[in-house]
Amino acid sequence: MRNVQAVQGTRCPCHGSGLPATSSTEDDVDYAFEMASSTVRFGRGVTAEVGQDMESLGVQRLALFTDSNIQKLRSFEVVCDSLARAGVPFEVYDRVSVEPTDKSFMDAIEFAKSREIDSFLALGGGSVMDTAKAANLYASYPDADLLDFVNAPVGKGLPVPGPVMPLICIPTTAGTGSETTGVAIFDYEPLQAKTGIGSRWIRPMLGIIDVNNSATMPVGVATASGFDVLCHALESYTAIPYNKRSPRPKSPVLRPAYQGANPMSDIWCMKALQSLGKHFKRSVQDQDDLDAKEAMLLASTMAGVGFGNAGVHLAHGMSYSISGLNKRSHVRFQYRDYDTSKPLVPHGISVCVTAPAIFETTSATNPRRHIDAAEALGASIPDTMDRDDAENAAGIIRDTLLKYMQDLNVPMGLSEIGYRPEDIPDLVEGTLPQHRVTKLAPNQPIEAGILTTIFENSMRY
């Protein structure tokens, strides 16, 4: 029998099912949520409009962020031609690192500061968009230290003082949803763990969603990106409800971007899950299925709107140490279609590899919500099934996620990445500081014991 720790909850008038017991007093929990997102423009060929967007902003010194691979693609030509036609002067920054680090962020920040940039355009995946957000932030507040705005306890967690320069994002992968969020994630190498910056101020002003930019994603990239979308939507949908999250902010400006599950984020997350159920496998297994690829791109954006306000929890919180400790000599994992010059666990792989064990564990807090999510992903649920039964929910969500992993040929557990049982204490230690997301898990409190159990159950499926 598998070792599963869970917390049985109370009833919730907002979500209609189990809630985790918490130690917070009623006066300490929040009572409101805010819904914010970038403007989104969706359509095939819409990338060609970006020059006009920048022209209307009166841009004088634009920084175009991308990477060396994107520069070889037609998408880069389309963007450059559009800017040239509009008479927008720009300079290209192409040294973005896949899975950015504090060092690569600093390189981008110094570039932006030294050029007196007044606006930013990001063409690429999550790494490019997050790097552009960081460069924009610290170029806007040049006296700030890198750790000033980085989430505590890794950084100081200071609030961003105010507006930054204009940023438009054009995603080339269907995964991160970064074009809609005020989050920038990076690997803080001194601690060998991922952390990030979260603020509504760094949210892009516009996300341009065009399948022509993501249609050529290699199979490995499409697979990893798709699992990132899946976990964004599923974690947000199952997060602790906003009115059970503590502490209550002393001022509205201090209310975090990640607020817990709420009725508006639920809509976006469920729609994304339903689209994943119809299109994820198709988009990977048939490289000519442009409709499926476009649907996945839109699902990524919808999940981004959802989790950008509700937040993610354990799959992302635990993924950061999985990625960060990959440099160990007995791990050093590499994944197909990614740069093989260095060890790399793609973000989507690092989040999905623990997902079956995580959602098996959290399912007892809200069985109906987990079963509904599994059904949206394609699970067949008998009419006679009790959707409020925790045992039913645990098995269904776990098996649904394992089927996706098997069908899409990703590592079936941490051992296939290279981790050993003796690595678990360090994986736990790397997860514990991720309070910004782990505190949104529905099965509070998240302590070393429950993380150890989940990592143990994730070693091999």
CSV table of C-alpha atoms in Angstrom, one decimal:
chain,number,residue,atom,x,y,z
A,1,MET,CA,0.0,0.0,0.0
A,2,ARG,CA,1.3,3.5,-0.9
A,3,ASN,CA,2.1,5.8,2.0
A,4,VAL,CA,-0.2,8.9,1.5
A,5,GLN,CA,-0.5,11.8,3.9
A,6,ALA,CA,-3.6,14.0,3.5
A,7,VAL,CA,-5.7,16.3,5.5
A,8,GLN,CA,-9.5,15.9,5.6
A,9,GLY,CA,-11.2,19.2,5.3
A,10,THR,CA,-14.4,21.0,6.3
A,11,ARG,CA,-17.1,22.3,4.0
A,12,CYS,CA,-16.7,25.4,1.9
A,13,PRO,CA,-19.6,27.6,0.8
A,14,CYS,CA,-17.6,29.0,-2.0
A,15,HIS,CA,-16.3,25.8,-3.6
A,16,GLY,CA,-18.9,23.4,-2.3
A,17,SER,CA,-16.5,20.7,-0.9
A,18,GLY,CA,-13.7,19.9,1.5
A,19,LEU,CA,-11.3,22.5,2.8
A,20,PRO,CA,-8.1,21.9,4.7
A,21,ALA,CA,-8.1,22.6,8.4
A,22,THR,CA,-5.8,25.5,9.2
A,23,SER,CA,-4.5,27.1,12.3
A,24,SER,CA,-5.3,30.6,11.1
A,25,THR,CA,-7.9,32.6,12.9
A,26,GLU,CA,-10.8,34.0,10.9
A,27,ASP,CA,-9.4,37.5,11.3
A,28,ASP,CA,-6.1,36.5,9.8
A,29,VAL,CA,-7.3,34.9,6.6
A,30,ASP,CA,-8.0,37.0,3.4
A,31,TYR,CA,-11.5,37.8,2.4
A,32,ALA,CA,-11.0,39.1,-1.2
A,33,PHE,CA,-9.2,38.3,-4.4
A,34,GLU,CA,-8.2,40.4,-7.4
A,35,MET,CA,-8.2,39.4,-11.0
A,36,ALA,CA,-5.5,40.9,-13.2
A,37,SER,CA,-4.0,39.9,-16.5
A,38,SER,CA,-2.1,41.2,-19.5
A,39,THR,CA,-4.1,42.2,-22.5
A,40,VAL,CA,-4.0,39.3,-24.9
A,41,ARG,CA,-4.2,39.4,-28.7
A,42,PHE,CA,-4.8,36.0,-30.4
A,43,GLY,CA,-4.7,35.0,-34.0
A,44,ARG,CA,-2.7,33.5,-36.8
A,45,GLY,CA,-0.3,36.1,-38.3
A,46,VAL,CA,-1.0,38.7,-35.6
A,47,THR,CA,2.8,38.9,-34.8
A,48,ALA,CA,3.2,41.3,-37.7
A,49,GLU,CA,1.3,44.0,-35.8
A,50,VAL,CA,3.9,44.4,-33.1
A,51,GLY,CA,5.7,47.2,-35.0
A,52,GLN,CA,2.6,49.3,-34.9
A,53,ASP,CA,2.2,48.6,-31.2
A,54,MET,CA,5.6,49.9,-30.5
A,55,GLU,CA,5.2,52.9,-32.8
A,56,SER,CA,2.0,53.9,-30.9
A,57,LEU,CA,4.0,53.8,-27.7
A,58,GLY,CA,6.5,56.3,-29.0
A,59,VAL,CA,9.4,53.9,-28.4
A,60,GLN,CA,12.9,55.3,-28.9
A,61,ARG,CA,15.2,52.5,-27.6
A,62,LEU,CA,13.6,49.1,-27.8
A,63,ALA,CA,15.4,46.0,-26.5
A,64,LEU,CA,14.3,42.8,-28.4
A,65,PHE,CA,15.0,39.8,-26.2
A,66,THR,CA,15.3,36.4,-27.8
A,67,ASP,CA,17.7,33.5,-28.0
A,68,SER,CA,20.1,32.2,-30.6
A,69,ASN,CA,17.7,29.4,-31.7
A,70,ILE,CA,14.7,31.7,-32.2
A,71,GLN,CA,16.9,34.0,-34.3
A,72,LYS,CA,17.1,31.3,-36.9
A,73,LEU,CA,13.3,31.0,-37.3
A,74,ARG,CA,10.8,32.8,-39.5
A,75,SER,CA,9.2,34.4,-36.4
A,76,PHE,CA,12.3,36.5,-35.7
A,77,GLU,CA,12.2,37.8,-39.3
A,78,VAL,CA,8.6,38.7,-39.0
A,79,VAL,CA,9.2,40.7,-35.8
A,80,CYS,CA,12.2,42.5,-37.2
A,81,ASP,CA,10.4,43.3,-40.4
A,82,SER,CA,7.4,44.7,-38.5
A,83,LEU,CA,9.6,46.9,-36.4
A,84,ALA,CA,11.5,48.1,-39.4
A,85,ARG,CA,8.4,49.0,-41.3
A,86,ALA,CA,7.1,51.0,-38.3
A,87,GLY,CA,10.5,52.8,-38.0
A,88,VAL,CA,11.1,51.5,-34.5
A,89,PRO,CA,14.8,51.5,-33.5
A,90,PHE,CA,15.8,48.3,-31.6
A,91,GLU,CA,18.7,46.3,-30.4
A,92,VAL,CA,18.7,42.6,-30.0
A,93,TYR,CA,19.7,40.7,-26.8
A,94,ASP,CA,20.1,37.0,-27.6
A,95,ARG,CA,22.1,35.7,-24.6
A,96,VAL,CA,19.1,34.4,-22.8
A,97,SER,CA,19.8,31.1,-21.0
A,98,VAL,CA,17.4,28.2,-21.1
A,99,GLU,CA,16.3,27.9,-17.4
A,100,PRO,CA,17.8,31.3,-16.4
A,101,THR,CA,20.2,31.7,-13.5
A,102,ASP,CA,21.0,34.7,-11.3
A,103,LYS,CA,24.1,35.2,-13.5
A,104,SER,CA,22.2,35.2,-16.8
A,105,PHE,CA,19.6,37.6,-15.3
A,106,MET,CA,22.4,39.9,-14.2
A,107,ASP,CA,23.9,39.8,-17.7
A,108,ALA,CA,20.6,40.9,-19.2
A,109,ILE,CA,20.1,43.5,-16.6
A,110,GLU,CA,23.5,45.1,-17.3
A,111,PHE,CA,22.7,45.1,-21.0
A,112,ALA,CA,19.4,47.0,-20.4
A,113,LYS,CA,21.0,49.5,-18.0
A,114,SER,CA,23.9,50.2,-20.3
A,115,ARG,CA,21.7,50.9,-23.4
A,116,GLU,CA,19.2,53.3,-21.6
A,117,ILE,CA,16.4,51.1,-22.9
A,118,ASP,CA,12.9,52.6,-22.8
A,119,SER,CA,10.8,49.5,-23.7
A,120,PHE,CA,11.1,45.7,-24.1
A,121,LEU,CA,9.9,43.1,-26.5
A,122,ALA,CA,10.3,39.4,-25.7
A,123,LEU,CA,10.1,36.7,-28.5
A,124,GLY,CA,10.6,33.2,-27.1
A,125,GLY,CA,9.6,30.8,-24.4
A,126,GLY,CA,9.3,31.3,-20.7
A,127,SER,CA,13.0,31.8,-20.2
A,128,VAL,CA,13.1,34.7,-22.7
A,129,MET,CA,10.0,36.3,-21.3
A,130,ASP,CA,11.1,36.0,-17.6
A,131,THR,CA,14.5,37.3,-18.5
A,132,ALA,CA,13.0,40.4,-20.2
A,133,LYS,CA,10.8,41.0,-17.1
A,134,ALA,CA,13.8,40.9,-14.8
A,135,ALA,CA,15.8,43.2,-17.1
A,136,ASN,CA,12.9,45.6,-17.3
A,137,LEU,CA,12.4,45.7,-13.5
A,138,TYR,CA,16.0,46.4,-12.6
A,139,ALA,CA,16.6,48.8,-15.4
A,140,SER,CA,13.5,50.7,-14.1
A,141,TYR,CA,15.0,50.7,-10.6
A,142,PRO,CA,18.7,50.7,-11.3
A,143,ASP,CA,19.8,51.2,-7.7
A,144,ALA,CA,18.1,48.0,-6.5
A,145,ASP,CA,20.1,44.9,-5.7
A,146,LEU,CA,19.1,41.6,-7.4
A,147,LEU,CA,17.8,40.1,-4.2
A,148,ASP,CA,15.8,43.1,-3.2
A,149,PHE,CA,12.7,42.0,-5.1
A,150,VAL,CA,13.3,38.2,-5.0
A,151,ASN,CA,10.9,36.2,-3.0
A,152,ALA,CA,11.7,35.6,0.6
A,153,PRO,CA,13.4,33.7,2.2
A,154,VAL,CA,15.9,33.5,-0.7
A,155,GLY,CA,15.7,37.2,-1.3
A,156,LYS,CA,14.4,40.2,0.7
A,157,GLY,CA,10.9,40.0,-0.8
A,158,LEU,CA,10.6,43.8,-1.0
A,159,PRO,CA,7.5,45.0,-3.0
A,160,VAL,CA,8.2,46.5,-6.4
A,161,PRO,CA,7.8,50.3,-5.9
A,162,GLY,CA,5.7,51.0,-8.9
A,163,PRO,CA,5.5,50.9,-12.7
A,164,VAL,CA,8.2,49.6,-15.0
A,165,MET,CA,8.8,50.2,-18.7
A,166,PRO,CA,6.5,48.8,-21.4
A,167,LEU,CA,6.9,45.1,-22.2
A,168,ILE,CA,5.2,43.1,-24.9
A,169,CYS,CA,5.7,39.3,-25.0
A,170,ILE,CA,5.3,36.9,-28.0
A,171,PRO,CA,5.5,33.3,-26.8
A,172,THR,CA,7.1,30.7,-29.1
A,173,THR,CA,6.1,27.7,-26.8
A,174,ALA,CA,2.8,26.6,-25.5
A,175,GLY,CA,3.6,26.2,-21.9
A,176,THR,CA,4.6,28.9,-19.5
A,177,GLY,CA,1.8,31.4,-19.8
A,178,SER,CA,4.4,34.0,-18.9
A,179,GLU,CA,2.9,36.4,-21.4
A,180,THR,CA,0.1,36.9,-18.9
A,181,THR,CA,1.8,36.8,-15.5
A,182,GLY,CA,3.8,39.0,-13.2
A,183,VAL,CA,6.3,36.3,-12.3
A,184,ALA,CA,9.9,35.7,-13.4
A,185,ILE,CA,11.6,32.5,-12.3
A,186,PHE,CA,15.3,31.7,-12.2
A,187,ASP,CA,17.9,29.4,-10.7
A,188,TYR,CA,19.7,31.0,-7.8
A,189,GLU,CA,23.0,29.1,-8.1
A,190,PRO,CA,24.4,29.8,-4.7
A,191,LEU,CA,21.6,27.7,-3.1
A,192,GLN,CA,21.1,25.4,-6.1
A,193,ALA,CA,17.4,26.1,-6.1
A,194,LYS,CA,14.9,28.0,-8.1
A,195,THR,CA,13.2,31.1,-6.9
A,196,GLY,CA,11.6,34.1,-8.5
A,197,ILE,CA,10.1,37.6,-8.5
A,198,GLY,CA,6.4,38.1,-8.3
A,199,SER,CA,4.7,41.4,-8.8
A,200,ARG,CA,1.7,42.7,-10.8
A,201,TRP,CA,4.0,45.6,-11.9
A,202,ILE,CA,6.2,43.4,-14.0
A,203,ARG,CA,3.3,41.8,-15.9
A,204,PRO,CA,3.5,42.4,-19.7
A,205,MET,CA,1.2,45.0,-21.1
A,206,LEU,CA,0.4,42.8,-24.0
A,207,GLY,CA,0.8,39.1,-25.0
A,208,ILE,CA,0.7,38.4,-28.7
A,209,ILE,CA,-0.5,34.8,-29.2
A,210,ASP,CA,0.2,33.5,-32.7
A,211,VAL,CA,0.5,29.7,-33.5
A,212,ASN,CA,2.8,30.5,-36.4
A,213,ASN,CA,5.4,31.1,-33.7
A,214,SER,CA,5.0,27.8,-31.9
A,215,ALA,CA,4.1,25.4,-34.7
A,216,THR,CA,7.7,24.3,-35.2
A,217,MET,CA,8.3,23.3,-31.5
A,218,PRO,CA,10.3,20.0,-31.4
A,219,VAL,CA,8.4,17.0,-29.9
A,220,GLY,CA,10.4,17.1,-26.6
A,221,VAL,CA,9.8,20.8,-26.1
A,222,ALA,CA,6.1,20.5,-26.9
A,223,THR,CA,5.8,17.6,-24.4
A,224,ALA,CA,7.6,19.4,-21.6
A,225,SER,CA,5.7,22.7,-22.3
A,226,GLY,CA,2.3,20.9,-22.3
A,227,PHE,CA,3.0,19.3,-18.9
A,228,ASP,CA,3.7,22.8,-17.6
A,229,VAL,CA,0.3,23.9,-18.8
A,230,LEU,CA,-1.3,20.9,-17.2
A,231,CYS,CA,0.3,21.5,-13.9
A,232,HIS,CA,-0.5,25.2,-14.0
A,233,ALA,CA,-4.2,24.6,-14.4
A,234,LEU,CA,-4.4,21.6,-12.1
A,235,GLU,CA,-2.5,23.2,-9.2
A,236,SER,CA,-4.4,26.4,-9.5
A,237,TYR,CA,-7.8,24.6,-9.6
A,238,THR,CA,-6.9,22.6,-6.5
A,239,ALA,CA,-5.1,25.3,-4.5
A,240,ILE,CA,-6.3,26.5,-1.1
A,241,PRO,CA,-9.3,28.8,-1.6
A,242,TYR,CA,-8.5,32.5,-1.5
A,243,ASN,CA,-10.6,33.0,1.6
A,244,LYS,CA,-8.6,30.4,3.5
A,245,ARG,CA,-5.2,31.9,2.7
A,246,SER,CA,-3.3,33.8,5.3
A,247,PRO,CA,-2.1,36.3,6.3
A,248,ARG,CA,-4.6,38.9,5.3
A,249,PRO,CA,-2.7,41.8,3.8
A,250,LYS,CA,-2.6,45.0,5.8
A,251,SER,CA,-3.1,47.0,2.6
A,252,PRO,CA,-4.5,46.0,-0.9
A,253,VAL,CA,-1.1,46.8,-2.4
A,254,LEU,CA,0.4,44.0,-0.4
A,255,ARG,CA,-2.1,41.3,-1.6
A,256,PRO,CA,0.1,38.7,-3.4
A,257,ALA,CA,-0.3,37.9,-7.0
A,258,TYR,CA,-0.9,34.3,-6.0
A,259,GLN,CA,-4.0,34.4,-3.9
A,260,GLY,CA,-5.5,30.9,-3.9
A,261,ALA,CA,-8.3,29.3,-5.9
A,262,ASN,CA,-11.1,31.7,-6.7
A,263,PRO,CA,-14.2,31.5,-8.9
A,264,MET,CA,-12.7,33.5,-11.8
A,265,SER,CA,-9.4,31.6,-12.0
A,266,ASP,CA,-11.5,28.4,-11.8
A,267,ILE,CA,-13.1,29.2,-15.1
A,268,TRP,CA,-9.8,29.7,-16.9
A,269,CYS,CA,-8.2,26.6,-15.3
A,270,MET,CA,-11.1,24.3,-16.1
A,271,LYS,CA,-11.3,25.5,-19.7
A,272,ALA,CA,-7.5,24.9,-20.0
A,273,LEU,CA,-7.9,21.4,-18.5
A,274,GLN,CA,-10.7,20.6,-21.0
A,275,SER,CA,-8.6,21.8,-23.9
A,276,LEU,CA,-5.6,19.7,-22.7
A,277,GLY,CA,-7.9,16.6,-22.6
A,278,LYS,CA,-8.7,17.1,-26.3
A,279,HIS,CA,-5.5,18.5,-27.7
A,280,PHE,CA,-2.4,17.8,-25.7
A,281,LYS,CA,-1.6,14.3,-27.0
A,282,ARG,CA,-2.7,15.3,-30.5
A,283,SER,CA,-0.4,18.3,-30.6
A,284,VAL,CA,2.6,16.2,-29.7
A,285,GLN,CA,1.9,13.0,-31.6
A,286,ASP,CA,0.8,14.7,-34.9
A,287,GLN,CA,3.3,17.5,-35.8
A,288,ASP,CA,1.0,18.5,-38.7
A,289,ASP,CA,-2.0,19.1,-36.5
A,290,LEU,CA,-2.0,22.9,-36.5
A,291,ASP,CA,-5.4,23.2,-34.9
A,292,ALA,CA,-4.3,21.1,-31.9
A,293,LYS,CA,-1.1,23.2,-31.6
A,294,GLU,CA,-3.1,26.4,-31.7
A,295,ALA,CA,-5.5,25.0,-29.1
A,296,MET,CA,-2.6,24.2,-26.8
A,297,LEU,CA,-1.2,27.7,-27.2
A,298,LEU,CA,-4.5,29.2,-26.2
A,299,ALA,CA,-4.8,26.7,-23.3
A,300,SER,CA,-1.3,27.9,-22.1
A,301,THR,CA,-2.6,31.5,-22.0
A,302,MET,CA,-5.8,30.5,-20.3
A,303,ALA,CA,-4.0,28.6,-17.6
A,304,GLY,CA,-1.6,31.6,-17.3
A,305,VAL,CA,-4.5,33.9,-16.5
A,306,GLY,CA,-5.8,31.3,-14.0
A,307,PHE,CA,-2.6,30.6,-12.1
A,308,GLY,CA,-1.3,34.1,-12.5
A,309,ASN,CA,-4.0,35.0,-9.9
A,310,ALA,CA,-4.7,31.8,-8.0
A,311,GLY,CA,-1.1,30.5,-7.9
A,312,VAL,CA,0.5,27.1,-8.2
A,313,HIS,CA,1.5,24.9,-5.3
A,314,LEU,CA,3.4,21.6,-4.7
A,315,ALA,CA,4.3,20.4,-8.2
A,316,HIS,CA,6.0,23.7,-8.8
A,317,GLY,CA,7.4,24.2,-5.3
A,318,MET,CA,9.0,20.7,-5.5
A,319,SER,CA,10.2,21.1,-9.0
A,320,TYR,CA,12.7,23.8,-8.1
A,321,SER,CA,15.0,21.5,-6.2
A,322,ILE,CA,14.6,18.8,-8.8
A,323,SER,CA,15.9,21.2,-11.4
A,324,GLY,CA,18.5,22.8,-9.2
A,325,LEU,CA,20.2,19.5,-7.9
A,326,ASN,CA,20.5,18.1,-11.4
A,327,LYS,CA,24.2,19.0,-11.5
A,328,ARG,CA,25.0,16.1,-9.2
A,329,SER,CA,27.4,13.6,-10.9
A,330,HIS,CA,24.9,10.7,-10.6
A,331,VAL,CA,22.0,12.7,-12.0
A,332,ARG,CA,23.0,15.1,-14.8
A,333,PHE,CA,19.8,14.5,-16.7
A,334,GLN,CA,19.3,15.6,-20.3
A,335,TYR,CA,16.0,15.6,-22.3
A,336,ARG,CA,15.4,15.2,-25.9
A,337,ASP,CA,15.3,18.3,-28.2
A,338,TYR,CA,17.0,20.5,-25.5
A,339,ASP,CA,20.5,21.9,-25.4
A,340,THR,CA,22.8,18.9,-24.5
A,341,SER,CA,25.8,21.0,-23.6
A,342,LYS,CA,24.8,21.0,-19.9
A,343,PRO,CA,22.5,19.0,-17.6
A,344,LEU,CA,18.9,20.2,-17.8
A,345,VAL,CA,15.6,19.0,-16.4
A,346,PRO,CA,13.1,21.0,-18.5
A,347,HIS,CA,10.7,22.8,-16.3
A,348,GLY,CA,7.6,20.9,-17.5
A,349,ILE,CA,9.4,17.6,-16.8
A,350,SER,CA,10.4,18.7,-13.3
A,351,VAL,CA,6.8,19.6,-12.4
A,352,CYS,CA,5.1,16.5,-13.9
A,353,VAL,CA,7.4,13.9,-12.4
A,354,THR,CA,6.0,14.3,-8.9
A,355,ALA,CA,2.4,15.2,-10.0
A,356,PRO,CA,0.8,11.8,-9.6
A,357,ALA,CA,2.0,11.4,-6.0
A,358,ILE,CA,1.2,15.0,-5.2
A,359,PHE,CA,-2.4,15.0,-6.4
A,360,GLU,CA,-3.0,11.5,-4.9
A,361,THR,CA,-2.1,13.2,-1.6
A,362,THR,CA,-4.1,16.4,-2.0
A,363,SER,CA,-7.2,14.7,-3.3
A,364,ALA,CA,-8.6,14.1,0.2
A,365,THR,CA,-8.9,17.8,0.8
A,366,ASN,CA,-11.4,18.2,-2.0
A,367,PRO,CA,-12.2,14.9,-3.8
A,368,ARG,CA,-14.9,16.3,-6.1
A,369,ARG,CA,-12.5,19.0,-7.4
A,370,HIS,CA,-9.8,16.4,-8.2
A,371,ILE,CA,-12.3,14.0,-9.9
A,372,ASP,CA,-13.7,16.9,-12.0
A,373,ALA,CA,-10.2,17.8,-13.1
A,374,ALA,CA,-9.5,14.2,-14.1
A,375,GLU,CA,-12.7,14.1,-16.1
A,376,ALA,CA,-11.7,17.3,-17.9
A,377,LEU,CA,-8.4,15.6,-18.8
A,378,GLY,CA,-10.3,12.7,-20.3
A,379,ALA,CA,-10.9,10.2,-17.5
A,380,SER,CA,-14.1,8.2,-17.8
A,381,ILE,CA,-16.1,8.8,-14.6
A,382,PRO,CA,-19.1,6.4,-14.0
A,383,ASP,CA,-22.4,8.2,-13.3
A,384,THR,CA,-22.7,6.1,-10.1
A,385,MET,CA,-19.3,7.2,-8.7
A,386,ASP,CA,-19.4,9.2,-5.5
A,387,ARG,CA,-17.4,12.3,-6.4
A,388,ASP,CA,-16.9,13.2,-2.7
A,389,ASP,CA,-15.1,10.0,-1.9
A,390,ALA,CA,-11.4,10.6,-1.1
A,391,GLU,CA,-10.3,7.1,-2.1
A,392,ASN,CA,-12.0,7.4,-5.5
A,393,ALA,CA,-10.4,10.8,-6.1
A,394,ALA,CA,-6.9,9.6,-5.2
A,395,GLY,CA,-6.9,6.7,-7.6
A,396,ILE,CA,-8.5,8.5,-10.5
A,397,ILE,CA,-6.3,11.6,-10.5
A,398,ARG,CA,-3.2,9.6,-10.0
A,399,ASP,CA,-4.0,7.1,-12.8
A,400,THR,CA,-5.1,9.9,-15.2
A,401,LEU,CA,-1.7,11.7,-14.8
A,402,LEU,CA,0.3,8.5,-15.1
A,403,LYS,CA,-1.5,7.7,-18.4
A,404,TYR,CA,-0.5,11.1,-19.8
A,405,MET,CA,3.1,10.4,-18.7
A,406,GLN,CA,3.2,7.0,-20.3
A,407,ASP,CA,1.5,8.0,-23.5
A,408,LEU,CA,3.9,11.0,-24.0
A,409,ASN,CA,7.1,9.1,-23.0
A,410,VAL,CA,8.4,11.2,-20.1
A,411,PRO,CA,10.4,9.9,-17.1
A,412,MET,CA,8.2,7.7,-14.9
A,413,GLY,CA,9.6,8.9,-11.6
A,414,LEU,CA,12.6,10.6,-10.1
A,415,SER,CA,14.7,7.5,-10.5
A,416,GLU,CA,14.5,7.8,-14.3
A,417,ILE,CA,15.9,11.3,-14.0
A,418,GLY,CA,18.8,9.9,-11.9
A,419,TYR,CA,17.8,10.6,-8.4
A,420,ARG,CA,18.3,8.1,-5.6
A,421,PRO,CA,16.5,7.7,-2.2
A,422,GLU,CA,19.6,9.3,-0.5
A,423,ASP,CA,18.9,12.5,-2.5
A,424,ILE,CA,15.5,13.0,-0.9
A,425,PRO,CA,16.6,15.0,2.2
A,426,ASP,CA,18.3,17.5,0.0
A,427,LEU,CA,15.3,17.7,-2.4
A,428,VAL,CA,13.1,18.4,0.7
A,429,GLU,CA,15.5,21.0,2.0
A,430,GLY,CA,15.4,22.7,-1.4
A,431,THR,CA,11.6,22.7,-1.3
A,432,LEU,CA,11.0,24.1,2.2
A,433,PRO,CA,12.0,27.7,1.3
A,434,GLN,CA,9.5,27.8,-1.5
A,435,HIS,CA,6.8,29.4,0.8
A,436,ARG,CA,5.4,31.6,-1.9
A,437,VAL,CA,3.9,28.5,-3.6
A,438,THR,CA,3.9,25.7,-1.0
A,439,LYS,CA,1.6,27.7,1.3
A,440,LEU,CA,-1.0,27.6,-1.5
A,441,ALA,CA,-1.3,23.8,-1.3
A,442,PRO,CA,-4.7,22.7,0.1
A,443,ASN,CA,-3.2,20.2,2.6
A,444,GLN,CA,-1.6,22.6,5.0
A,445,PRO,CA,0.8,22.7,6.8
A,446,ILE,CA,3.5,21.6,4.4
A,447,GLU,CA,6.4,20.4,6.4
A,448,ALA,CA,9.4,18.1,5.8
A,449,GLY,CA,7.5,14.9,6.6
A,450,ILE,CA,4.8,15.3,3.9
A,451,LEU,CA,7.4,16.4,1.4
A,452,THR,CA,9.5,13.4,2.2
A,453,THR,CA,6.6,11.1,1.6
A,454,ILE,CA,5.7,12.6,-1.7
A,455,PHE,CA,9.3,12.4,-3.0
A,456,GLU,CA,9.5,8.8,-1.8
A,457,ASN,CA,6.2,8.0,-3.7
A,458,SER,CA,7.6,9.8,-6.8
A,459,MET,CA,10.8,7.8,-7.1
A,460,ARG,CA,9.3,5.1,-9.3
A,461,TYR,CA,5.7,4.6,-10.6
